Coordinates of C-alpha atoms in Angstrom, one line a residue:
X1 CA 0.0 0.0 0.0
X2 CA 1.8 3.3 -0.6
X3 CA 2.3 5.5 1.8
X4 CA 2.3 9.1 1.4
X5 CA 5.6 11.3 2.5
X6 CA 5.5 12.1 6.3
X7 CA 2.4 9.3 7.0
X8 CA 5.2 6.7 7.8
X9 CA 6.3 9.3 11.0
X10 CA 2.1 9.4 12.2
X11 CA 1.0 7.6 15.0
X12 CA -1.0 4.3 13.7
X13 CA -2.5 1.6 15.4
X14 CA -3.8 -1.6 14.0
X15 CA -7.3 -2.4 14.5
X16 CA -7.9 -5.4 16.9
X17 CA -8.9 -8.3 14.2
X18 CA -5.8 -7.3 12.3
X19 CA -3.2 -7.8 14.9
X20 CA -3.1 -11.2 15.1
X21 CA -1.9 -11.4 11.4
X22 CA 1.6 -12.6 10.7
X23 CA 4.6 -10.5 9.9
X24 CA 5.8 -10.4 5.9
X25 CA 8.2 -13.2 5.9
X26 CA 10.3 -11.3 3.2
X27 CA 10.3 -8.0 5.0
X28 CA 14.2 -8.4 6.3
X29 CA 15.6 -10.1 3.0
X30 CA 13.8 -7.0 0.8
X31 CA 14.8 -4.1 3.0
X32 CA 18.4 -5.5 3.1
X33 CA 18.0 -6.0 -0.6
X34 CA 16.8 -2.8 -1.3
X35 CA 19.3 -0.6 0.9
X36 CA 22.4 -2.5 -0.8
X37 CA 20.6 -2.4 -4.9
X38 CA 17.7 -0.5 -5.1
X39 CA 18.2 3.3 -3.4
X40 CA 20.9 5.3 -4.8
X41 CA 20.8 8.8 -4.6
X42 CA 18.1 9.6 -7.9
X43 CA 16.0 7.0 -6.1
X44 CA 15.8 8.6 -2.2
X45 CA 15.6 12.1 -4.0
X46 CA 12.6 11.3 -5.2
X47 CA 11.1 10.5 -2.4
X48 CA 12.3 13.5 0.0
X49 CA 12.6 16.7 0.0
X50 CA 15.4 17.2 2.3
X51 CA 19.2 18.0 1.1
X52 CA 20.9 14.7 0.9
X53 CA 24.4 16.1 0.0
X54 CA 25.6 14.6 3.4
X55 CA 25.4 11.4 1.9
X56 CA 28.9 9.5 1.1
X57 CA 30.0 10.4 -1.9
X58 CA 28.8 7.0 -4.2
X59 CA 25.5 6.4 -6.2
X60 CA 24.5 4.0 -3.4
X61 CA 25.1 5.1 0.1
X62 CA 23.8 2.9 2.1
X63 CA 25.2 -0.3 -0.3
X64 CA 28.6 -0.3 2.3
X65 CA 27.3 -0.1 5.4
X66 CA 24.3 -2.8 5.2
X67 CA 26.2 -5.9 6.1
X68 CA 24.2 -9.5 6.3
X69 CA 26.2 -11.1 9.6
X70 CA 26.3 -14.6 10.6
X71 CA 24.5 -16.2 13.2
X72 CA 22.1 -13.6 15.0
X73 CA 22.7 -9.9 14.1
X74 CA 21.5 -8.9 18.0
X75 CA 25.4 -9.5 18.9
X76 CA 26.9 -7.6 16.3
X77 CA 24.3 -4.7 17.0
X78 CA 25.2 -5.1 20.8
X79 CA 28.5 -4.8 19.7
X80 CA 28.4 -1.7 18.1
X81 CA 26.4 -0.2 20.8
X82 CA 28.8 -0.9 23.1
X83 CA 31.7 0.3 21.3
X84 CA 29.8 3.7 20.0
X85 CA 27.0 4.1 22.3
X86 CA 24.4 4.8 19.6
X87 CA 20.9 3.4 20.4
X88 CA 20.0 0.3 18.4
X89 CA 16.9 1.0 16.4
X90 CA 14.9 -2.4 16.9
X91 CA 11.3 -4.2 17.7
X92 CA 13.5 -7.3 19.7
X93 CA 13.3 -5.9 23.4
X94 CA 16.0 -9.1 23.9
X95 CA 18.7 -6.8 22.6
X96 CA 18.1 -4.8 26.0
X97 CA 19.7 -7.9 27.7
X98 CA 22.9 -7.9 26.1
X99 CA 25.9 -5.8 26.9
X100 CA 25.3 -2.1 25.3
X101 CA 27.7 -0.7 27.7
X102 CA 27.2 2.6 29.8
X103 CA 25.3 4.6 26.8
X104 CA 24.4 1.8 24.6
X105 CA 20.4 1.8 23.8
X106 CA 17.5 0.6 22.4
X107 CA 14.8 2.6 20.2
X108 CA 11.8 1.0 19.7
X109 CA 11.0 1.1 16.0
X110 CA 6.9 0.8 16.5
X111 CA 7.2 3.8 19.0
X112 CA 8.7 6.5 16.4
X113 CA 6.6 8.9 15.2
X114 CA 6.1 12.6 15.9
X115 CA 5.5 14.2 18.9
X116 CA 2.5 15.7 18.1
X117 CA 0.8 12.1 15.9
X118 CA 0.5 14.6 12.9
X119 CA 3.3 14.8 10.7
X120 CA 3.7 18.6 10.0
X121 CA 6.7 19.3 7.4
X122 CA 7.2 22.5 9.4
X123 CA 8.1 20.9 12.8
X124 CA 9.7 17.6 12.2
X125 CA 9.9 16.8 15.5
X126 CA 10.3 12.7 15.4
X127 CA 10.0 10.6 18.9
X128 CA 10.8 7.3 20.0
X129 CA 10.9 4.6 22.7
X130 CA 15.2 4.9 24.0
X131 CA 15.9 2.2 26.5
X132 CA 19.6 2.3 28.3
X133 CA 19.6 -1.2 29.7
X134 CA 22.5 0.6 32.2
X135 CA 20.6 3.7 33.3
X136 CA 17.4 1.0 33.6
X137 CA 19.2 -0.9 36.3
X138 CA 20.1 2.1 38.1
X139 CA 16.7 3.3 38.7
X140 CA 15.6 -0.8 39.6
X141 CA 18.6 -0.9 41.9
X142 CA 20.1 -3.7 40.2
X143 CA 23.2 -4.5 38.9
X144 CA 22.0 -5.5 35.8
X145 CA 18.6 -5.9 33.9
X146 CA 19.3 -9.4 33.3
X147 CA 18.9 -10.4 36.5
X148 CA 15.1 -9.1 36.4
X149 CA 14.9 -10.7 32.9
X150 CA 16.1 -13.9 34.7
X151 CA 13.6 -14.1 37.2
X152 CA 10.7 -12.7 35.1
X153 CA 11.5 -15.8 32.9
X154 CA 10.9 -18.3 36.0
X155 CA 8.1 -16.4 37.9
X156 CA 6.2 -14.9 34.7
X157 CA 2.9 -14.0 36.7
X158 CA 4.4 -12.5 39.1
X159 CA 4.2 -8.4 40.2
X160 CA 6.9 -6.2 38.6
X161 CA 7.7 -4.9 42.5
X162 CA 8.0 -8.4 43.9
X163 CA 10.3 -9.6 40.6
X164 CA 12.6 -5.8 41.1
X165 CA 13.2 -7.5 45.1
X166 CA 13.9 -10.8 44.2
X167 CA 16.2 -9.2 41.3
X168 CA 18.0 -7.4 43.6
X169 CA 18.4 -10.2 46.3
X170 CA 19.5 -12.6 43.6
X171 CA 22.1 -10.1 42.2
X172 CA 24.2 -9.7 45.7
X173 CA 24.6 -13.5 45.6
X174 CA 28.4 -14.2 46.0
X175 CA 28.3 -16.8 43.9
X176 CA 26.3 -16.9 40.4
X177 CA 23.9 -20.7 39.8
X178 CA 24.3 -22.6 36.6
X179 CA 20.8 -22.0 35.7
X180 CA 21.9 -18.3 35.5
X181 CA 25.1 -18.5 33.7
X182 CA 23.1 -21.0 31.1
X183 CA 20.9 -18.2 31.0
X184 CA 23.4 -15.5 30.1
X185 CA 25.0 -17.4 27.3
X186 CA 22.6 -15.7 24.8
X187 CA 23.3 -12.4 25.4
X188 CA 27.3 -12.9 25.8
X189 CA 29.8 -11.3 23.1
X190 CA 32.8 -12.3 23.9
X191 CA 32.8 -16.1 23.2
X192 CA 35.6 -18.2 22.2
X193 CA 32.7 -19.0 19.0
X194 CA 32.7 -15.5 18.3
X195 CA 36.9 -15.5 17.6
X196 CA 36.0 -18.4 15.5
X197 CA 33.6 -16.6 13.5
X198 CA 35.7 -13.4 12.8
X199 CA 38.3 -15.5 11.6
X200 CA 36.1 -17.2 9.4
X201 CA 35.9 -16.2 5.5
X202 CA 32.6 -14.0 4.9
X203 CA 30.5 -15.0 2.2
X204 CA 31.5 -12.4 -0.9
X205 CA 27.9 -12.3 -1.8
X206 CA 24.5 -10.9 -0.3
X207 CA 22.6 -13.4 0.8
X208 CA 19.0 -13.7 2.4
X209 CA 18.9 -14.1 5.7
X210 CA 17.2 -17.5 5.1
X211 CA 20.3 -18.4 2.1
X212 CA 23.0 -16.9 4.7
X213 CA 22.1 -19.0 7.6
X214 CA 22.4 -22.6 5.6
X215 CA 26.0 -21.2 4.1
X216 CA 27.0 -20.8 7.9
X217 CA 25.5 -24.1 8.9
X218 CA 28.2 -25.7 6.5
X219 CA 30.8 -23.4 7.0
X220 CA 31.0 -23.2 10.5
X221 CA 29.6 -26.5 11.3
X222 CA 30.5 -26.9 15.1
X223 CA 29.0 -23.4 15.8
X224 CA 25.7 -22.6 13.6
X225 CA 24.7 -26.7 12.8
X226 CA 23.5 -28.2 15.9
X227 CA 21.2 -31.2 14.7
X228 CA 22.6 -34.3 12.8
X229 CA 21.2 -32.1 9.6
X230 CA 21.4 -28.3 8.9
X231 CA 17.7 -27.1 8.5
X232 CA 16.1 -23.8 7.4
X233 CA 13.3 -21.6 8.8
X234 CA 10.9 -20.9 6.2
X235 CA 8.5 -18.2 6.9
X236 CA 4.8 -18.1 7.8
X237 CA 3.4 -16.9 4.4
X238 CA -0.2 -15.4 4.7
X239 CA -2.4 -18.3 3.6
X240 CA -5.4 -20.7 4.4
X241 CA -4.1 -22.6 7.1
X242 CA -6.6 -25.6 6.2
X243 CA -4.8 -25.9 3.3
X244 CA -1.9 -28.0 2.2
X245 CA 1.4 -25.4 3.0
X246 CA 1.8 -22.6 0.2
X247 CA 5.7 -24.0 0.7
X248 CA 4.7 -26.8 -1.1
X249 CA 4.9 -25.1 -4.6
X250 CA 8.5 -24.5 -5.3
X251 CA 10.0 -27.1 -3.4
X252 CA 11.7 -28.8 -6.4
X253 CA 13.6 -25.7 -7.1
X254 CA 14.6 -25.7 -3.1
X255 CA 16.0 -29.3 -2.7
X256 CA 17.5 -28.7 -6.3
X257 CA 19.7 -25.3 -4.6
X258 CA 20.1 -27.2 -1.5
X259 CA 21.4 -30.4 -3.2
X260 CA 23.5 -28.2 -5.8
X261 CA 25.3 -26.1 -2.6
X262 CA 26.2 -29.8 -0.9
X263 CA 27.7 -30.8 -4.1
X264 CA 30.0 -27.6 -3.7
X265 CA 31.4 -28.8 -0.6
X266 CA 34.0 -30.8 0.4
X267 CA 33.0 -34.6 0.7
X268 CA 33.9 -34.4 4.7
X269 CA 31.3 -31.7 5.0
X270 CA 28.3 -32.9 3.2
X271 CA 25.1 -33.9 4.7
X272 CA 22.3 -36.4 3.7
X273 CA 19.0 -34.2 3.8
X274 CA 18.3 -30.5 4.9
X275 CA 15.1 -30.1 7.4
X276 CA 13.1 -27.1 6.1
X277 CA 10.8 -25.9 9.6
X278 CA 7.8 -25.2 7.8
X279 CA 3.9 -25.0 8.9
X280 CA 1.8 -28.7 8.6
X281 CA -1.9 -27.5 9.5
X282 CA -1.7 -25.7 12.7
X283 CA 2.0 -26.8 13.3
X284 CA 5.2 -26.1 12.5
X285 CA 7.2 -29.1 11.6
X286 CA 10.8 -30.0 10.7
X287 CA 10.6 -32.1 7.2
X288 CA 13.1 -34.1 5.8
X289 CA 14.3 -33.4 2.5
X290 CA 16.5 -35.7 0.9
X291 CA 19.6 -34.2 -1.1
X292 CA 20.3 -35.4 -4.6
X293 CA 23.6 -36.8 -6.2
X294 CA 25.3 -35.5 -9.0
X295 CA 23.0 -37.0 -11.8
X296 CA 19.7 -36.6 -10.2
X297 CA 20.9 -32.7 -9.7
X298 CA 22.0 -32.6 -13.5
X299 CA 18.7 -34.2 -14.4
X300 CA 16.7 -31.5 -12.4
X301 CA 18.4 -28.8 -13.7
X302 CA 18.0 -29.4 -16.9
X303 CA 14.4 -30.1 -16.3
X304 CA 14.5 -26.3 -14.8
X305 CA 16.0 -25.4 -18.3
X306 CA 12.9 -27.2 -20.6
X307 CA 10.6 -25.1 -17.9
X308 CA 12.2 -21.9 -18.5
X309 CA 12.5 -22.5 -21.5
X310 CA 9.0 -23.2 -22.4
X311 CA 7.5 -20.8 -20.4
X312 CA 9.9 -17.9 -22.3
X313 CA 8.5 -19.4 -25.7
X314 CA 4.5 -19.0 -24.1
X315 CA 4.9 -15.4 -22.7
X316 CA 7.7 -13.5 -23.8
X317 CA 5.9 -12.0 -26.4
X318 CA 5.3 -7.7 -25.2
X319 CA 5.5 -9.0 -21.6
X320 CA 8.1 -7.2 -18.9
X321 CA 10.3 -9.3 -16.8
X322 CA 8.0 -8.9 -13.9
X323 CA 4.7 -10.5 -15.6
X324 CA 7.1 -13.6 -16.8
X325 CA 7.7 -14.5 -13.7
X326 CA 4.7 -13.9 -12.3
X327 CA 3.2 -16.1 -14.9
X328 CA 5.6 -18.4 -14.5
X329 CA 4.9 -19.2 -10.9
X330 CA 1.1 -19.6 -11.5
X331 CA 2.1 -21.8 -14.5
X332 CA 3.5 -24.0 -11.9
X333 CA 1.0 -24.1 -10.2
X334 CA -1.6 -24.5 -12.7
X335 CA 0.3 -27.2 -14.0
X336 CA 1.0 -28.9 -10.7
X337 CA -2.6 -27.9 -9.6
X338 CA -0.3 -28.7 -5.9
X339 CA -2.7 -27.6 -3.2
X340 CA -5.7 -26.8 -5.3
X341 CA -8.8 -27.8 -4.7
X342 CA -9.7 -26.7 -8.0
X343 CA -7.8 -25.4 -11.2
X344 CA -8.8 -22.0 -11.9
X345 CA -10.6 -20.9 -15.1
X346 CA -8.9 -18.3 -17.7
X347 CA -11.5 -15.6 -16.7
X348 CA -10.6 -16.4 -13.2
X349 CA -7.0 -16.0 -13.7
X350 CA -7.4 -13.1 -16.1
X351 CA -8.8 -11.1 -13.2
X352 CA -6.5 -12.2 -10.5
X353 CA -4.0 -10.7 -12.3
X354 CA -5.9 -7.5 -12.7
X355 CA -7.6 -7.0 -9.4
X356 CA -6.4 -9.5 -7.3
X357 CA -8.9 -11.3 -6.6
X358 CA -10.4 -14.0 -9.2
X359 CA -14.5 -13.4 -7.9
X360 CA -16.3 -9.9 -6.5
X361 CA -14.0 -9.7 -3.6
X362 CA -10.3 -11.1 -2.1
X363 CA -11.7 -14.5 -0.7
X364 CA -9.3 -17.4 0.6
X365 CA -8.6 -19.0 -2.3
X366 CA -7.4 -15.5 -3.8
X367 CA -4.8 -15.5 -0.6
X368 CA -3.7 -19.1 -0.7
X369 CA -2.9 -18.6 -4.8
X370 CA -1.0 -15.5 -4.2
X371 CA 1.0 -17.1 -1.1
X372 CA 2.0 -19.9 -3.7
X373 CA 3.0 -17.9 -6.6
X374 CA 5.3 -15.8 -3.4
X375 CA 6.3 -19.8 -2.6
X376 CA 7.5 -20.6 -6.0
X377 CA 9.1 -17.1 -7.0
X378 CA 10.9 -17.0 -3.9
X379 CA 12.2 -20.7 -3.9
X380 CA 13.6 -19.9 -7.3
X381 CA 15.0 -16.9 -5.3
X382 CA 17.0 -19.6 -3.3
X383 CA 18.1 -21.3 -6.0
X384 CA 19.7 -18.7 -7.8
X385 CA 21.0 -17.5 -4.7
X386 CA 23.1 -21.4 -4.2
X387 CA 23.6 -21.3 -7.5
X388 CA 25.8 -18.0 -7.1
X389 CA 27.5 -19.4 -3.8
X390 CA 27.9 -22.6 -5.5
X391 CA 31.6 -23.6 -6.3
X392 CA 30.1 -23.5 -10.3
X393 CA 31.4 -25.0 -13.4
X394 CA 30.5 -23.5 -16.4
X395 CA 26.9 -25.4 -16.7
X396 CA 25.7 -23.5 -13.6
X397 CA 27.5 -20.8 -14.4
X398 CA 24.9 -21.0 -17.7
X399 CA 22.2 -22.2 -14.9
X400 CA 22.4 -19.1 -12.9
X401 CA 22.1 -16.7 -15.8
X402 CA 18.4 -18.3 -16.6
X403 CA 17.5 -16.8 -13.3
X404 CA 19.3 -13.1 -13.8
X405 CA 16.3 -11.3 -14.0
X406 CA 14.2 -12.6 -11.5
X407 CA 13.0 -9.4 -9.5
X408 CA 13.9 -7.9 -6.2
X409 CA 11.4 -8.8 -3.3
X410 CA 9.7 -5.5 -3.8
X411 CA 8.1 -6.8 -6.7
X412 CA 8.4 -10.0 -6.4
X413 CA 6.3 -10.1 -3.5
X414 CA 3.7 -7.4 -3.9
X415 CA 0.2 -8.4 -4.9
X416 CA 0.1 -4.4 -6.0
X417 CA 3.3 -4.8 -8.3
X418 CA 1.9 -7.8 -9.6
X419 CA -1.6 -6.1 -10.6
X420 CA 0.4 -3.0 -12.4
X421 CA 2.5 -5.2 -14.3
X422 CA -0.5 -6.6 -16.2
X423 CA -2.2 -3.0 -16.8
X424 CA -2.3 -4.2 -20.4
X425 CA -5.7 -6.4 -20.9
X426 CA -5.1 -7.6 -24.3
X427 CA -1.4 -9.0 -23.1
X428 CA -2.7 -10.7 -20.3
X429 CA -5.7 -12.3 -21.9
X430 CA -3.1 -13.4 -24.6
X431 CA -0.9 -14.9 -21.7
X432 CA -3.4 -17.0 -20.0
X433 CA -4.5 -18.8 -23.8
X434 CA -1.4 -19.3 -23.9
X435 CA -0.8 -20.5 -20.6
X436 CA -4.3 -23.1 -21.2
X437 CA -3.1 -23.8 -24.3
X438 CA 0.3 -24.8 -23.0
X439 CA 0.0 -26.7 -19.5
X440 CA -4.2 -27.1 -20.1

């Protein structure tokens, strides 16, 4: 939904039957995408008004200093706090437990906004929440908030006044329990995994957070791979949970990137299957999935290849980038029909990709569709992504390139983006016959 210039600083509230929606599952991956690719300076001038001359002197200033870290980016921000004393700007109140050092803070993303709840171009006076963990324990009389964090964690329904005196009791004991130093081990920096990790080679490529997590899993095995398996937290898309998962479209191209990335490794430090954490009705679940051998992978890939490859020959003709891929996705799936209870006519997908919505009004089966194109555009995401970090010969060198153009998550992932790029009627009346004609 766009947002006009000074709304994003206005105080909003979401109404009650909306909260319990979940987050975007993409939102990290495309802001991080976005401040390293898509907003250089032509791009933020047109969307302020302010002088931007203080900006480093390179197209994309931001590109530098937005850095994808491994393992959980809550100690590299403590870090920095610490060294600094800047205030982290955050919505994870479990950064205020680790060390941010005498002026080290937290600001509360949801809590900035101006003073007033009105944005007035005039006086740009912006708020926020700032939490300084140390100045916090000072007024609780504490050594240190994690001591109240401690016992609020084993006496949750107890009063904040009773929880500050036991905090303070427990904190003057001479000698610290195991349960609390097992506690601590979260919030510490200064671990003997952490020297291990600076000294460890950073991956030369932005990743997703998603992408970067499995590449640390292999390369720092003993730190970041607990389980017999490394395994991968896919996101709760919006969908009809009495569904079969939206996660289920696109999991070819998945096990394909995940099976091509263990190929790339050593033989020492390969593993049999990767468990993808993904939801199963009401649940989330760990499933196995099995990684491939060299000819299975070469088989699938070139399966990828007769895809693309048909796909360009249905819909390339007056199409952008954007509506090909879109199209491809719901080719997928119309092929598949995976999760369907029933295909979709042409006039049905003809106005999906108009409005949105394939009757009068956005129902269920309008969500579920769009969560599973998302599924199978983003999976491809992955795979390009392994392909990239992938020790490559030339054929995935070739491989890679078929998935150049797929487009940043800002597009890729916006039912909005999705409707403009098939503005066109005649185009997109043309593409589904073709897509009927093709996969019917």
């Amino acid at each position: 939904m766009p947002t006009e210039r000074g709304q994003v600083w206005c105080s909003r509230g979401l109404p009650q039957r909306r909260k319990g929606l979940p987050e975007n599952p993409f939102m990290v991956s495309a802001v991080f995408e976005d401040l390293r690719n898509r907003w250089n300076k032509e791009q933020i001038r047109k969307e302020v008004d302010d002088d931007i001359s203080c900006f480093a002197d390179t197209d994309y200033p931001w590109a530098e200093i937005t850095v994808m870290v491994a393992g959980e980016a809550d100690v590299e921000c403590a870090s920095v706090a610490k060294r600094t004393g800047c205030a982290v700007l955050t919505d994870d109140s479990d950064l205020l437990l680790h060390d941010l050092g005498q002026h080290g803070a937290v600001l509360f993303l949801d809590s900035v906004q101006t003073s007033s709840g009105v944005w007035d171009p005039a006086e740009p006076d912006i708020r926020g929440l700032r939490i300084c963990p140390h100045s916090l324990s000072g007024r609780l009389g504490i050594s240190s908030v994690q001591w109240f964090a401690y016992e609020l964690q084993r006496n949750v329904h107890m009063s904040f006044a009773e929880l500050t005196r036991i905090s303070k009791e427990s904190s003057q004991a001479t000698e610290l329990s195991s349960e609390y130093l097992e506690f601590l081990r979260e919030y510490q920096y200064e671990t003997p995994d952490n020297e291990v990790i600076r000294g460890a080679r950073q991956s030369l490529l932005p990743l997703d957070p998603r992408v970067s997590e499995l590449f640390w899993q292999y390369e720092l095995p003993s730190i970041y791979c607990l389980g017999e398996q490394p395994h991968v937290y896919l996101g709760i898309l919006n969908e009809d949970s009495s569904r079969r998962c939206a996660w289920e479209q696109g999991r070819t191209y998945r096990s394909l990137g995940y099976s091509l990335f263990n190929l790339s490794r050593p033989a020492a430090n390969r593993f049999a299957a990767v468990h993808e954490f993904v939801r199963r009705g009401g649940r989330i679940v760990a499933e196995e999935i099995t990684l491939s051998g060299t000819k299975t992978v070469a088989s699938d890939m070139e399966l990828v290849r007769r895809r693309l490859a048909t796909a360009h020959a249905a819909f390339d003709e007056g199409l952008s980038a954007e509506s090909f891929w879109f199209l491809f996705a719901l080719s997928d799936i119309y092929r598949d029909g995976a999760g369907t209870t029933t295909i979709p006519s042409g006039k049905e997908l003809e106005s999906f990709l108009t409005k949105g919505y394939m009757a009068q009004s956005t129902k269920w089966t309008d969500i579920h569709l769009l969560a599973q194109i998302q599924a199978a555009l983003y999976s491809l995401r992955i795979l390009k992504q392994l392909l990239d970090i992938a020790a490559p010969g030339d054929d995935l060198i070739e491989s890679s390139s078929l998935l150049a153009d797929l487009p940043p998550l800002h597009i890729m992932m916006s039912r909005q983006k999705m409707i403009q790029s098939f503005a066109n009627t005649r185009l997109v009346r043309h593409a589904i016959r073709q897509m009927i004609e093709t996969y019917g």
